[in-house]
Short mmCIF file of C-alpha atoms in Angstrom, two decimals:
data_model
loop_
_atom_site.label_atom_id
_atom_site.label_comp_id
_atom_site.label_asym_id
_atom_site.label_seq_id
_atom_site.Cartn_x
_atom_site.Cartn_y
_atom_site.Cartn_z
CA MET G 25 99.89 105.58 90.08
CA ASN G 26 96.41 106.35 88.76
CA ILE G 27 95.65 104.46 85.59
CA ASP G 28 94.24 106.54 82.77
CA PRO G 29 90.88 105.06 81.63
CA ASP G 30 92.10 105.06 78.03
CA PHE G 31 95.11 102.98 79.05
CA ALA G 32 92.94 100.61 81.08
CA ALA G 33 90.71 100.04 78.04
CA ALA G 34 93.61 99.47 75.64
CA ARG G 35 94.28 95.98 74.38
CA PRO G 36 97.40 94.33 75.84
CA ALA G 37 98.97 94.15 72.37
CA THR G 38 98.50 97.90 71.96
CA LEU G 39 100.18 98.59 75.31
CA MET G 40 103.05 96.25 74.44
CA ALA G 41 103.49 97.82 71.00
CA ALA G 42 103.62 101.29 72.57
CA ALA G 43 106.15 100.12 75.18
CA LEU G 44 108.37 98.60 72.49
CA HIS G 45 108.13 101.83 70.50
CA LEU G 46 109.17 103.89 73.52
CA LEU G 47 112.08 101.55 74.24
CA THR G 48 113.24 101.77 70.64
CA CYS G 49 112.98 105.58 70.61
CA SER G 50 114.96 105.74 73.85
CA ALA G 51 117.68 103.53 72.40
CA ALA G 52 117.81 105.41 69.10
CA HIS G 53 117.42 109.00 70.27
CA GLY G 54 118.16 108.98 73.99
CA MET G 55 116.01 108.75 77.04
CA SER G 56 113.86 111.61 78.25
CA SER G 57 111.75 112.09 81.32
CA ALA G 58 108.59 112.07 79.22
CA LYS G 59 109.52 108.78 77.54
CA ALA G 60 110.40 107.19 80.88
CA GLN G 61 107.12 108.32 82.44
CA ALA G 62 105.10 107.10 79.46
CA LEU G 63 106.90 103.77 79.50
CA VAL G 64 106.25 103.34 83.24
CA GLN G 65 102.57 104.07 82.63
CA HIS G 66 102.32 101.52 79.82
CA LEU G 67 104.19 98.83 81.75
CA THR G 68 102.25 99.44 84.97
CA THR G 69 98.94 99.28 83.16
CA LEU G 70 99.92 96.11 81.35
CA ALA G 71 101.14 94.51 84.59
CA GLY G 72 97.88 95.32 86.38
CA ARG G 73 95.54 93.82 83.81
CA PRO G 74 93.94 90.50 84.76
CA ASP G 75 94.36 89.21 81.19
CA THR G 76 98.15 89.68 81.19
CA ASP G 77 100.18 86.50 81.51
CA PRO G 78 101.68 86.34 85.04
CA LEU G 79 105.25 86.11 83.74
CA LEU G 80 104.74 89.14 81.50
CA ALA G 81 103.05 91.03 84.36
CA ARG G 82 106.02 90.37 86.64
CA ALA G 83 108.48 91.47 83.97
CA CYS G 84 106.45 94.64 83.37
CA ASP G 85 106.41 95.41 87.12
CA GLU G 86 110.16 94.97 87.38
CA LEU G 87 110.86 97.00 84.25
CA ALA G 88 108.51 99.78 85.38
CA GLU G 89 110.54 100.08 88.60
CA VAL G 90 113.77 100.31 86.60
CA TRP G 91 112.39 102.95 84.24
CA LEU G 92 110.91 104.93 87.13
CA ARG G 93 114.35 104.99 88.76
CA LEU G 94 116.05 105.92 85.47
CA GLY G 95 113.57 108.75 84.91
CA ASN G 96 114.12 110.05 88.44
CA GLU G 97 117.90 109.88 87.98
CA LEU G 98 117.61 111.77 84.70
CA ASP G 99 115.48 114.46 86.36
CA ALA G 100 118.00 114.81 89.20
CA ARG G 101 120.92 115.02 86.77
CA GLN G 102 119.15 117.68 84.71
CA GLN G 103 118.41 119.70 87.85
CA ASP G 104 122.07 119.44 88.93
CA GLU G 105 123.24 120.56 85.48
CA ALA G 106 120.82 123.51 85.53
CA ALA G 107 122.10 124.54 88.97
CA GLN G 108 125.69 124.30 87.73
CA ARG G 109 124.91 126.42 84.66
CA LYS G 110 123.23 129.01 86.88
CA ALA G 111 126.21 129.10 89.25
CA LEU G 112 128.63 129.51 86.33
CA ALA G 113 126.52 132.33 84.87
CA GLU G 114 126.41 134.08 88.24
CA ARG G 115 130.20 133.77 88.64
CA ALA G 116 130.77 135.06 85.13
CA GLN G 117 128.47 138.01 85.80
CA HIS G 118 130.22 138.71 89.10
CA ALA G 119 133.65 138.61 87.39
CA VAL G 120 132.53 141.11 84.77
CA LEU G 121 131.23 143.53 87.41
CA HIS G 122 134.61 143.77 89.19
#
């Protein structure tokens, strides 16, 4: 993943605060692809910084992998649901025509 220069220049505390905010929003309002992607970016950036404590960096790496997987699963589920809605609409249209 390419690291945005603004993220690379951000202080670790800023990245951590943003990650905590995204986690809280996901818990309170539900996860979205955009939140998962943003969280992965924050965690990955924080993990890759030389001034991040090694234990925190490892935790961020592991959590980024989890959130990447969750975001991908959410995308796949949304695509499946869209395909199902389309199939139902096509069947309903076909039933009306006959």
